[in-house]
XYZ file of C-alpha atoms in Angstrom:
686
model
C 8.004 30.301 -69.435
C 8.622 33.895 -70.214
C 7.147 35.628 -73.223
C 10.626 36.308 -74.522
C 11.608 32.670 -74.319
C 8.428 31.561 -76.053
C 8.986 34.037 -78.826
C 12.669 33.320 -79.242
C 12.352 29.546 -79.103
C 9.612 29.866 -81.683
C 12.149 31.560 -83.910
C 15.059 29.217 -83.232
C 14.936 25.484 -82.475
C 18.094 23.390 -82.571
C 18.272 22.750 -85.629
C 10.541 -8.101 -89.604
C 7.638 -15.412 -87.425
C 8.088 -16.293 -91.035
C 6.241 -19.122 -92.937
C 8.139 -22.215 -91.817
C 9.325 -24.627 -94.476
C 8.780 -27.779 -92.429
C 5.802 -29.220 -90.543
C 4.964 -32.613 -89.058
C 1.595 -34.089 -89.696
C 1.517 -37.244 -87.564
C 1.192 -36.893 -83.825
C 3.989 -39.368 -83.010
C 6.452 -37.201 -84.866
C 5.354 -34.105 -82.999
C 5.367 -35.925 -79.683
C 8.877 -37.204 -80.337
C 10.163 -33.780 -81.180
C 8.499 -32.233 -78.168
C 10.207 -34.791 -75.973
C 13.527 -34.151 -77.683
C 13.146 -30.442 -77.202
C 12.220 -30.743 -73.530
C 15.177 -33.043 -72.898
C 17.586 -30.729 -74.670
C 16.203 -27.688 -72.896
C 16.795 -29.376 -69.527
C 20.387 -30.205 -70.464
C 21.382 -26.972 -72.116
C 19.029 -24.304 -70.812
C 18.273 -23.300 -74.396
C 14.900 -22.089 -75.536
C 13.531 -24.714 -77.949
C 9.970 -24.404 -79.254
C 7.865 -27.492 -78.560
C 5.952 -27.223 -81.810
C 8.197 -28.316 -84.638
C 7.265 -25.724 -87.269
C 8.262 -22.837 -85.015
C 11.517 -21.245 -85.949
C 14.439 -22.247 -83.770
C 16.852 -19.851 -82.247
C 20.345 -20.287 -83.564
C 21.847 -18.206 -80.821
C 23.467 -21.198 -79.075
C 24.581 -23.114 -82.167
C 27.969 -21.734 -82.974
C 31.062 -22.683 -84.902
C 30.553 -26.400 -85.443
C 33.676 -28.036 -86.783
C 32.511 -29.218 -90.199
C 34.690 -30.170 -93.137
C 33.488 -28.178 -96.149
C 32.470 -30.961 -98.576
C 30.331 -30.771 -101.637
C 26.860 -32.146 -101.021
C 24.484 -32.984 -103.856
C 24.062 -29.570 -105.433
C 25.051 -31.187 -108.742
C 22.979 -34.371 -108.257
C 20.780 -35.506 -111.104
C 17.394 -36.361 -109.703
C 15.134 -38.702 -111.651
C 11.360 -38.636 -111.557
C 9.239 -41.761 -111.244
C 5.567 -42.443 -111.519
C 3.040 -39.827 -112.480
C 2.802 -36.342 -111.119
C -0.025 -35.172 -108.919
C -1.398 -31.789 -109.867
C -3.075 -29.677 -107.229
C -4.491 -26.205 -106.933
C -3.259 -23.734 -104.414
C -5.687 -22.744 -101.714
C -7.561 -19.610 -102.631
C -5.846 -17.863 -99.746
C -2.453 -19.039 -100.968
C -3.118 -17.610 -104.422
C -4.029 -14.327 -102.817
C -0.910 -14.485 -100.690
C 1.253 -15.140 -103.744
C -0.247 -12.161 -105.483
C 0.331 -9.849 -102.536
C 3.877 -10.959 -101.792
C 5.102 -11.111 -105.365
C 3.574 -7.813 -106.434
C 3.240 -5.438 -103.557
C 5.112 -6.410 -100.429
C 8.818 -6.242 -101.074
C 10.335 -3.031 -102.282
C 13.630 -4.714 -103.180
C 13.486 -8.026 -105.042
C 16.957 -9.142 -103.967
C 15.589 -10.061 -100.543
C 14.261 -13.363 -101.933
C 17.841 -14.641 -101.581
C 17.834 -13.664 -97.932
C 14.481 -15.392 -97.392
C 15.488 -18.696 -99.002
C 18.815 -18.762 -97.154
C 16.962 -18.064 -93.940
C 14.601 -20.983 -94.589
C 17.607 -23.202 -95.321
C 19.202 -22.093 -92.080
C 15.992 -23.016 -90.235
C 16.085 -26.501 -91.763
C 19.685 -26.990 -90.654
C 18.954 -25.787 -87.142
C 16.036 -28.202 -86.809
C 18.184 -31.117 -87.912
C 20.886 -30.102 -85.435
C 18.461 -30.148 -82.519
C 16.935 -33.486 -83.487
C 20.367 -34.991 -84.011
C 21.658 -34.082 -80.539
C 18.506 -35.311 -78.798
C 18.902 -38.444 -76.674
C 15.193 -38.968 -75.960
C 14.135 -42.679 -75.868
C 11.591 -42.173 -78.642
C 13.841 -39.946 -80.723
C 13.407 -40.257 -84.463
C 15.923 -42.284 -86.447
C 17.692 -39.906 -88.761
C 19.699 -40.638 -91.884
C 23.267 -39.558 -92.591
C 23.679 -37.807 -89.272
C 27.355 -37.112 -89.949
C 26.764 -35.189 -93.161
C 28.087 -31.632 -93.351
C 25.413 -29.115 -92.467
C 25.721 -26.361 -95.025
C 23.941 -24.186 -97.533
C 25.060 -24.172 -101.162
C 24.059 -21.830 -103.933
C 24.951 -22.164 -107.586
C 24.395 -19.818 -110.491
C 23.822 -20.691 -114.146
C 23.755 -17.671 -116.432
C 23.117 -19.702 -119.568
C 19.998 -21.400 -118.211
C 19.059 -18.385 -116.083
C 18.775 -20.283 -112.801
C 19.785 -19.791 -109.198
C 19.836 -22.941 -107.055
C 19.644 -23.183 -103.267
C 20.673 -26.449 -101.581
C 20.624 -27.266 -97.875
C 21.455 -30.498 -96.051
C 18.843 -29.891 -93.386
C 15.773 -31.707 -92.113
C 14.007 -31.979 -95.496
C 10.281 -32.534 -96.067
C 7.857 -35.422 -96.541
C 5.058 -35.330 -99.140
C 2.527 -34.174 -96.571
C 4.877 -31.458 -95.420
C 5.369 -30.289 -99.001
C 1.626 -29.912 -99.447
C 1.226 -28.225 -96.083
C 4.100 -25.817 -96.382
C 4.117 -24.938 -100.069
C 0.555 -25.579 -101.199
C -1.678 -24.437 -98.392
C -1.610 -21.913 -95.632
C -1.386 -24.188 -92.618
C 0.129 -21.656 -90.292
C -2.103 -19.660 -88.026
C -0.078 -16.518 -88.611
C -0.560 -16.660 -92.361
C -4.230 -17.462 -91.914
C -4.664 -14.441 -89.734
C -2.917 -12.370 -92.335
C -5.308 -13.490 -95.065
C -8.337 -12.976 -92.818
C -7.251 -9.420 -92.205
C -6.735 -8.918 -95.944
C -10.296 -10.120 -96.549
C -11.617 -7.661 -93.985
C -9.847 -4.600 -95.264
C -9.219 -5.430 -98.909
C -6.060 -5.966 -100.919
C -5.451 -2.274 -101.222
C -4.845 -2.152 -97.461
C -2.181 -4.908 -97.538
C 0.711 -2.602 -96.893
C -0.822 -1.239 -93.713
C -1.856 -4.562 -92.129
C 1.116 -6.748 -92.923
C 2.322 -7.907 -89.544
C 4.287 -10.718 -88.049
C 3.600 -13.308 -90.765
C 6.392 -15.364 -92.394
C 5.956 -16.128 -96.091
C 9.555 -15.858 -97.236
C 9.503 -18.784 -99.704
C 6.860 -17.124 -101.834
C 9.018 -14.044 -102.281
C 10.985 -16.025 -104.906
C 8.020 -15.659 -107.261
C 8.930 -11.983 -107.565
C 11.847 -13.009 -109.782
C 10.856 -16.502 -110.995
C 8.617 -17.719 -113.773
C 9.004 -21.241 -112.358
C 10.277 -22.807 -109.119
C 11.314 -26.445 -108.632
C 11.821 -27.969 -105.184
C 13.541 -31.316 -104.606
C 13.362 -32.560 -101.028
C 13.849 -35.657 -98.912
C 13.143 -35.917 -95.205
C 15.967 -36.854 -92.839
C 13.730 -39.424 -91.149
C 14.659 -43.026 -91.965
C 12.530 -44.566 -94.731
C 11.583 -41.286 -96.386
C 11.011 -40.898 -100.143
C 12.284 -38.020 -102.230
C 9.868 -35.676 -103.997
C 9.765 -32.889 -106.531
C 7.454 -29.897 -106.138
C 7.073 -27.388 -108.958
C 4.927 -24.385 -109.805
C 4.877 -21.285 -111.943
C 2.886 -19.423 -109.291
C -0.212 -19.160 -111.450
C -2.534 -21.211 -109.247
C -1.451 -24.856 -109.521
C 1.521 -26.921 -108.420
C 2.720 -30.492 -109.081
C 4.172 -33.095 -106.701
C 5.966 -36.218 -107.971
C 8.177 -38.907 -106.478
C 11.857 -38.625 -107.320
C 14.982 -40.724 -106.863
C 18.499 -39.458 -106.424
C 17.306 -36.695 -104.140
C 19.775 -35.722 -101.438
C 18.565 -35.398 -97.871
C 17.509 -31.837 -97.331
C 15.966 -29.416 -99.793
C 17.049 -28.029 -103.149
C 15.225 -25.089 -104.695
C 15.816 -24.199 -108.339
C 14.648 -20.698 -109.188
C 14.086 -20.234 -112.929
C 14.553 -16.508 -113.301
C 12.430 -14.194 -115.376
C 14.243 -12.545 -118.252
C 14.152 -9.174 -116.553
C 15.649 -10.694 -113.383
C 18.554 -12.556 -114.969
C 21.072 -10.525 -112.949
C 20.409 -12.903 -110.043
C 22.271 -15.607 -111.990
C 25.424 -13.494 -111.756
C 27.706 -14.887 -109.058
C 29.172 -11.501 -108.058
C 25.743 -9.973 -107.568
C 24.562 -12.974 -105.548
C 27.746 -12.941 -103.455
C 27.237 -9.314 -102.533
C 23.622 -9.978 -101.548
C 24.674 -12.909 -99.334
C 27.274 -10.741 -97.627
C 24.752 -7.976 -97.186
C 21.968 -9.995 -95.574
C 23.247 -13.437 -94.492
C 26.909 -13.018 -93.633
C 26.385 -14.146 -90.032
C 24.295 -17.288 -90.594
C 25.869 -19.962 -88.371
C 26.119 -22.625 -91.090
C 28.610 -22.177 -93.918
C 27.193 -20.739 -97.114
C 28.890 -21.693 -100.373
C 28.409 -20.013 -103.715
C 29.695 -22.087 -106.609
C 31.804 -24.064 -104.076
C 33.374 -20.957 -102.506
C 32.469 -20.154 -98.908
C 31.048 -16.669 -98.647
C 30.309 -16.108 -94.959
C 33.633 -16.015 -93.133
C 33.095 -13.562 -90.261
C 31.728 -14.850 -86.973
C 28.722 -13.170 -85.343
C 30.653 -11.892 -82.346
C 27.569 -10.559 -80.602
C 26.382 -14.141 -79.925
C 29.653 -15.106 -78.246
C 30.423 -14.558 -74.581
C 31.998 -11.105 -74.165
C 35.039 -12.481 -72.330
C 35.743 -14.868 -75.231
C 36.066 -12.102 -77.822
C 39.542 -10.639 -78.235
C 40.401 -7.020 -78.910
C 41.704 -8.009 -82.352
C 38.373 -9.669 -83.190
C 36.525 -6.542 -82.158
C 38.767 -4.374 -84.344
C 38.212 -6.649 -87.371
C 34.468 -6.813 -86.769
C 34.170 -3.072 -86.223
C 35.995 -2.347 -89.480
C 33.741 -4.807 -91.312
C 30.438 -3.369 -90.140
C 31.516 0.268 -90.259
C 33.448 0.027 -93.529
C 36.228 2.109 -91.986
C 39.900 1.718 -91.134
C 40.123 3.129 -87.612
C 39.604 1.269 -84.342
C 36.774 1.369 -81.824
C 37.363 3.869 -79.043
C 34.814 2.197 -76.760
C 33.216 -1.270 -77.061
C 29.973 -2.289 -75.357
C 29.257 -6.034 -75.676
C 25.812 -6.433 -74.173
C 23.628 -9.512 -73.579
C 20.342 -9.739 -71.719
C 17.101 -11.711 -71.747
C 15.098 -9.341 -69.541
C 12.971 -7.411 -70.353
C 13.822 -8.387 -73.944
C 16.158 -10.855 -75.598
C 19.015 -8.648 -76.775
C 22.466 -9.501 -78.091
C 24.343 -6.386 -79.071
C 27.749 -4.920 -79.757
C 27.987 -1.143 -79.898
C 31.136 0.734 -80.849
C 32.180 4.347 -80.458
C 34.582 5.195 -83.310
C 38.102 6.327 -82.601
C 38.121 8.771 -85.477
C 36.700 12.252 -85.518
C 33.139 12.539 -86.853
C 32.881 14.032 -90.322
C 30.620 16.842 -91.408
C 28.086 14.393 -92.843
C 27.916 12.486 -89.544
C 27.278 15.720 -87.710
C 24.195 16.308 -89.845
C 20.936 14.956 -88.447
C 20.173 13.744 -91.982
C 23.067 11.278 -91.894
C 22.412 7.540 -91.646
C 22.507 5.672 -88.361
C 25.307 3.165 -87.857
C 23.552 0.244 -86.138
C 22.242 -2.817 -88.010
C 19.323 -4.882 -86.758
C 19.400 -8.681 -86.948
C 17.037 -11.437 -85.894
C 18.752 -14.776 -85.289
C 21.731 -13.586 -87.332
C 19.601 -12.666 -90.356
C 19.807 -9.017 -91.331
C 16.540 -7.174 -90.906
C 17.657 -3.637 -91.565
C 21.183 -2.403 -92.150
C 20.453 1.109 -90.910
C 17.847 0.708 -88.192
C 16.690 4.199 -87.253
C 14.139 3.057 -84.678
C 16.331 1.273 -82.147
C 18.561 4.143 -80.986
C 17.755 7.844 -80.758
C 18.937 10.043 -83.595
C 21.572 11.756 -81.479
C 23.394 8.400 -81.129
C 23.929 8.146 -84.891
C 27.700 8.145 -84.377
C 27.456 4.691 -82.695
C 28.311 1.701 -84.902
C 27.281 -1.873 -84.196
C 24.810 -4.725 -84.314
C 21.643 -5.481 -82.354
C 20.094 -8.962 -82.531
C 16.723 -9.603 -80.897
C 14.258 -12.458 -81.265
C 11.494 -10.447 -79.619
C 11.111 -7.621 -82.088
C 7.892 -7.507 -84.131
C 8.683 -7.528 -87.837
C 6.598 -7.011 -90.914
C 6.160 -9.708 -93.501
C 9.192 -8.736 -95.526
C 11.301 -7.606 -92.573
C 11.829 -4.317 -94.367
C 9.976 -2.045 -91.963
C 9.760 -2.318 -88.218
C 6.364 -2.113 -86.636
C 5.723 0.978 -84.575
C 5.002 -0.926 -81.398
C 5.544 -0.782 -77.683
C 8.212 -3.485 -78.022
C 10.289 -1.323 -80.343
C 9.999 1.596 -77.953
C 11.083 -0.701 -75.133
C 14.052 -1.973 -77.165
C 15.119 1.581 -77.866
C 14.787 2.563 -74.216
C 16.743 -0.458 -72.957
C 19.580 0.075 -75.426
C 19.801 3.813 -74.810
C 19.846 3.442 -71.030
C 22.452 0.690 -71.190
C 24.682 2.717 -73.490
C 24.436 5.793 -71.288
C 25.310 3.759 -68.194
C 28.289 2.325 -70.061
C 29.541 5.741 -71.110
C 29.119 7.162 -67.608
C 31.191 4.259 -66.254
C 33.866 4.865 -68.881
C 34.020 8.577 -68.101
C 34.596 7.848 -64.413
C 37.123 5.040 -64.923
C 39.379 6.897 -67.326
C 38.733 10.649 -67.391
C 41.621 11.429 -69.754
C 40.346 9.028 -72.427
C 36.856 10.406 -71.955
C 38.136 13.956 -72.344
C 39.498 13.006 -75.791
C 36.099 11.551 -76.701
C 34.278 14.602 -75.386
C 36.260 17.012 -77.519
C 35.063 15.224 -80.665
C 31.571 14.025 -79.752
C 30.136 16.469 -77.202
C 27.892 18.032 -79.863
C 25.922 14.748 -80.044
C 25.404 14.683 -76.275
C 24.128 18.248 -76.300
C 21.781 17.421 -79.164
C 20.473 14.527 -77.073
C 19.510 16.837 -74.223
C 17.827 19.329 -76.533
C 15.865 16.696 -78.506
C 15.039 14.077 -75.863
C 11.450 14.013 -74.608
C 12.392 12.281 -71.371
C 13.584 14.309 -68.395
C 15.182 11.159 -66.950
C 17.143 10.609 -70.149
C 18.154 14.259 -70.226
C 19.653 14.018 -66.745
C 21.528 10.810 -67.629
C 23.031 12.484 -70.687
C 23.862 15.502 -68.532
C 26.156 13.303 -66.433
C 28.379 13.136 -69.521
C 28.660 16.910 -70.003
C 31.877 18.699 -69.103
C 32.604 22.401 -68.514
C 35.470 24.519 -67.326
C 34.996 25.948 -63.846
C 36.060 29.032 -61.954
C 37.413 26.680 -59.265
C 39.673 24.719 -61.641
C 42.748 25.633 -63.701
C 42.345 26.856 -67.253
C 41.684 23.930 -69.618
C 40.510 21.492 -66.948
C 36.864 20.441 -67.169
C 34.455 19.144 -64.589
C 31.102 17.355 -64.588
C 27.852 18.600 -63.116
C 28.050 15.780 -60.562
C 31.491 16.938 -59.435
C 30.267 20.530 -59.200
C 27.452 19.397 -56.915
C 29.881 17.671 -54.543
C 31.802 20.932 -54.078
C 28.769 23.063 -53.259
C 28.127 24.538 -49.878
C 25.370 22.883 -47.873
C 22.942 25.737 -48.365
C 23.579 26.124 -52.108
C 20.950 24.424 -54.291
C 21.803 26.227 -57.515
C 24.357 25.472 -60.226
C 25.567 28.713 -61.775
C 26.951 29.092 -65.282
C 28.163 31.903 -67.496
C 28.407 31.973 -71.276
C 31.466 33.658 -72.773
C 33.693 33.171 -75.831
C 36.770 32.521 -73.655
C 37.858 32.130 -70.042
C 39.516 35.527 -70.053
C 36.295 37.223 -71.059
C 34.301 35.141 -68.584
C 36.512 36.097 -65.666
C 36.411 39.768 -66.593
C 32.642 39.784 -67.113
C 30.615 42.144 -64.951
C 28.158 39.312 -64.400
C 30.874 37.232 -62.678
C 31.928 39.918 -60.195
C 29.304 39.341 -57.545
C 29.609 35.529 -57.413
C 33.386 35.739 -57.433
C 33.246 38.019 -54.416
C 30.972 35.508 -52.648
C 33.328 32.598 -53.604
C 30.591 30.789 -55.554
C 31.739 28.333 -58.255
C 30.649 29.168 -61.787
C 30.736 26.912 -64.853
C 32.017 28.570 -68.021
C 30.219 27.830 -71.302
C 32.335 28.547 -74.371
C 30.519 26.538 -77.059
C 27.699 27.993 -79.139
C 24.898 25.745 -77.861
C 26.001 25.255 -74.246
C 23.565 27.855 -72.972
C 20.598 26.350 -74.810
C 21.517 22.896 -73.501
C 21.548 24.059 -69.883
C 18.427 26.126 -70.481
C 16.684 22.998 -71.804
C 18.030 20.840 -68.973
C 16.652 23.260 -66.342
C 17.931 21.281 -63.355
C 20.349 18.542 -62.384
C 20.272 16.352 -59.290
C 17.465 18.503 -57.853
C 19.542 21.637 -58.322
C 18.411 24.460 -60.548
C 20.668 25.512 -63.391
C 20.860 29.297 -63.432
C 22.702 31.708 -65.666
C 24.393 34.319 -63.468
C 23.156 36.940 -65.915
C 19.575 36.033 -65.016
C 20.511 35.868 -61.348
C 21.418 39.535 -61.450
C 17.996 40.586 -62.660
C 15.712 42.082 -60.038
C 12.059 42.956 -60.258
C 11.401 45.143 -63.268
C 9.172 48.167 -63.230
C 5.592 47.637 -64.281
C 5.790 50.215 -67.061
C 9.498 50.827 -67.749
C 10.536 54.034 -69.378
C 11.831 54.116 -72.896
C 15.131 55.754 -72.064
C 17.545 55.454 -74.974
C 15.694 55.759 -78.253
C 13.307 52.909 -77.479
C 16.123 50.438 -76.790
C 16.148 50.207 -72.996
C 12.953 49.243 -71.215
C 14.131 49.742 -67.667
C 16.992 51.278 -65.726
C 17.782 50.382 -62.157
C 20.698 50.439 -59.803
C 22.619 47.395 -58.610
C 25.078 46.737 -55.811
C 26.437 43.587 -57.436
C 28.895 45.423 -59.697
C 32.284 46.706 -58.621
C 34.576 47.398 -61.590
C 31.964 47.809 -64.311
C 29.727 50.836 -64.737
C 26.702 48.972 -66.037
C 25.356 45.672 -67.285
C 22.493 44.459 -69.501
C 20.012 41.846 -68.268
C 17.252 40.170 -70.237
C 14.962 37.295 -69.404
C 16.465 33.970 -70.607
C 19.807 35.365 -71.759
C 20.834 32.078 -73.466
C 17.721 32.065 -75.644
C 18.249 35.744 -76.374
C 21.810 35.189 -77.576
C 20.727 32.258 -79.753
C 18.020 34.443 -81.218
C 20.537 37.178 -82.040
C 22.831 34.660 -83.770
C 20.125 33.020 -85.860
C 17.154 35.316 -86.416
C 17.887 38.915 -85.526
C 19.037 39.864 -89.029
C 15.495 39.221 -90.271
C 14.003 41.883 -88.010
C 14.213 45.614 -87.783
C 16.115 47.168 -84.884
C 12.871 48.280 -83.287
C 11.373 44.772 -83.410
C 14.624 43.269 -82.161
C 14.648 45.370 -79.030
C 10.913 44.872 -78.570
C 11.535 41.128 -78.332
C 14.667 41.376 -76.200
C 13.383 44.037 -73.773
C 16.864 44.712 -72.307
C 17.206 46.153 -68.815
C 20.158 48.355 -67.900
C 21.548 47.969 -64.395
C 23.998 50.679 -63.327
C 26.684 50.820 -60.678
C 26.127 54.231 -59.108
C 29.473 54.045 -57.321
C 31.424 53.828 -60.560
C 33.341 57.035 -61.517
C 31.829 57.142 -65.015
C 28.303 57.023 -63.638
C 29.085 59.695 -61.053
C 30.519 62.096 -63.644
C 27.754 61.269 -66.112
C 25.219 62.450 -63.564
C 26.899 65.860 -63.394
C 27.314 65.992 -67.172
C 23.560 65.640 -67.679
C 23.104 69.264 -66.691
C 26.273 70.825 -68.096
C 26.475 69.014 -71.461
C 23.362 66.940 -72.118
C 24.427 66.113 -75.722
C 27.750 64.599 -74.611
C 26.001 62.850 -71.708
C 23.551 61.311 -74.158
C 26.386 60.101 -76.406
C 28.216 58.593 -73.425
C 24.999 56.929 -72.219
C 24.453 55.381 -75.651
C 28.042 54.145 -75.717
C 27.724 52.640 -72.248
C 24.584 50.854 -73.443
C 26.400 49.542 -76.545
C 29.359 48.391 -74.451
C 26.993 46.503 -72.141
C 25.221 44.909 -75.113
C 28.575 43.709 -76.505
C 29.569 42.332 -73.105
C 26.249 40.460 -72.905
C 26.855 38.934 -76.334
C 23.814 40.644 -77.785
C 25.793 42.490 -80.460
C 27.653 40.079 -82.699
C 29.736 42.562 -84.691
C 31.008 45.483 -82.591
C 32.642 47.033 -85.660
C 29.364 48.765 -86.304
C 30.022 50.832 -83.168
C 33.240 52.395 -84.482
C 31.473 55.341 -86.107
C 29.719 56.232 -82.865
C 32.951 55.846 -80.859
C 34.762 58.216 -83.217
C 31.969 60.765 -82.945
C 32.152 60.515 -79.165
C 35.906 61.080 -79.229
C 35.532 64.148 -81.415
C 32.886 65.536 -79.088
C 35.044 64.893 -76.019
C 38.134 66.495 -77.613
C 36.184 69.636 -78.400
C 36.409 70.451 -74.709
C 40.209 70.568 -74.818
């Protein structure tokens, strides 16, 4: 890299598995479920974990026809017998302290966590219910509606969660809510012990403890539950999170689980139905089971990304796009993408129809893609899964493979996330390349509005492979095509002569100026195609790209430059560092060449005003190439002896004209004074 480029580029650079709520303690139960799962997997091809507590994928459970009926959210449970008081495990107490005090940055996520647990319970019941294994468990009320119901009570300051899922036995209550029986949570605590509580934030990994997040807002939690297995007894579990909990038998308990969160005074806003509704819509709008709040269903929109692409209509895509983007236009392009290799990905990505606003153009603007895991929102604006230059893309990505932190609020910086980003980016680029080839006129309309993002991608990407893929989407006018018609670099390459391994380009404000440029003369005469760059950053993009399809990208201004003298003379007041003759010019008397002309022009536009004229020219080191056959140059040679003062003025003006033509003088108005002086001097002779 040249010294000039190094100097100039230095100045200017373009600018959440969770703690599961159910476990099975006797081996027959586990064996039965394993058999059920294996049978179902063989019949459906679905992935079903063999160990019951593992979280099921809800990707294949869609749109069950269920009549929305009220379950037992208003049931009055009655306690019987005496309660059994137990202490939490020491590790559980530590876990409660960490989760409730330091893990979640936004307390509202406890609603998301409890709904997610309820969804798990429903999914587990669904799988058991459809199993036809000989030793399948006998389940109660198998025709009950599978739903999640929430109810608010401002007066009593409570928020209640009710699901009609698998429910829990007494042993499962003690395992799931009183001890840390999950290896993931154990590992978490062991790591805490090693590094200390103060390091919790940095070592929180893939451990699910969502239920305990409710203690952030609760001074007491009551859980009523009854297992779906025939012959099960109902129970009540309660705790204030201080170190002990109570378990007691209860009658009148509906099958499933009901959690009553008694809110702290300072958290009473979570008993407001409008606030809770907005939180449900924010995080859990795409849970497959219906969610009711005070008997009104909240989640109405289907998670389209889990459906087969051919089953989704254009109208559904428009509605879904408007919902996730909070806009009123339509998607210009729609990529509905599903794959299981190398990662499990279900995604829908949209390119907006509307023109990007000024805020979207800024690199500080938010990204438009939300990240889900099994239809539960992880992060609404997931910066890590697409590169920054694709911030104009709207959509949803759902992956079961992503590593999440305990609260799902921050993605781990892992190889899997990098892989997810790479897979999505490559797939989107392939999609856009296909679209550009299938319908060039539609792509031209897109390019006019969004080309700045593509160019940013080339400048900022660290991958040469990615740069070249983005480059396939670039479009430029060409000397071989009519005014206004653009071509791709790939198309340019197909028109090249067999011996030409260079792609030439020329930067100019307009086609007229490009075609009249002295730099274009030589290649025009040789019938070599030249791409015209009119936009401000086109030159820097091609300079950064360097080559395409094993062809070098060369500015014709640089192509004109020949070997410079070792110690060039300072000819015009320290501005020119070399003068030499050229045979490439015909109609122009002279031309300026500098190393890396694109970088030089960008430097002039952004940084030159901060430097003195002397330092400016010291960095640029312009070379003047003259056409000795031009009449002006011929007469100037004679004038050097007869009128050296006028010859000097003409030489300076020729230099200024060449600098303007090269785009190295932004405001030529500053030359007017010198032009007038030259005219006066010339008129003195007549």
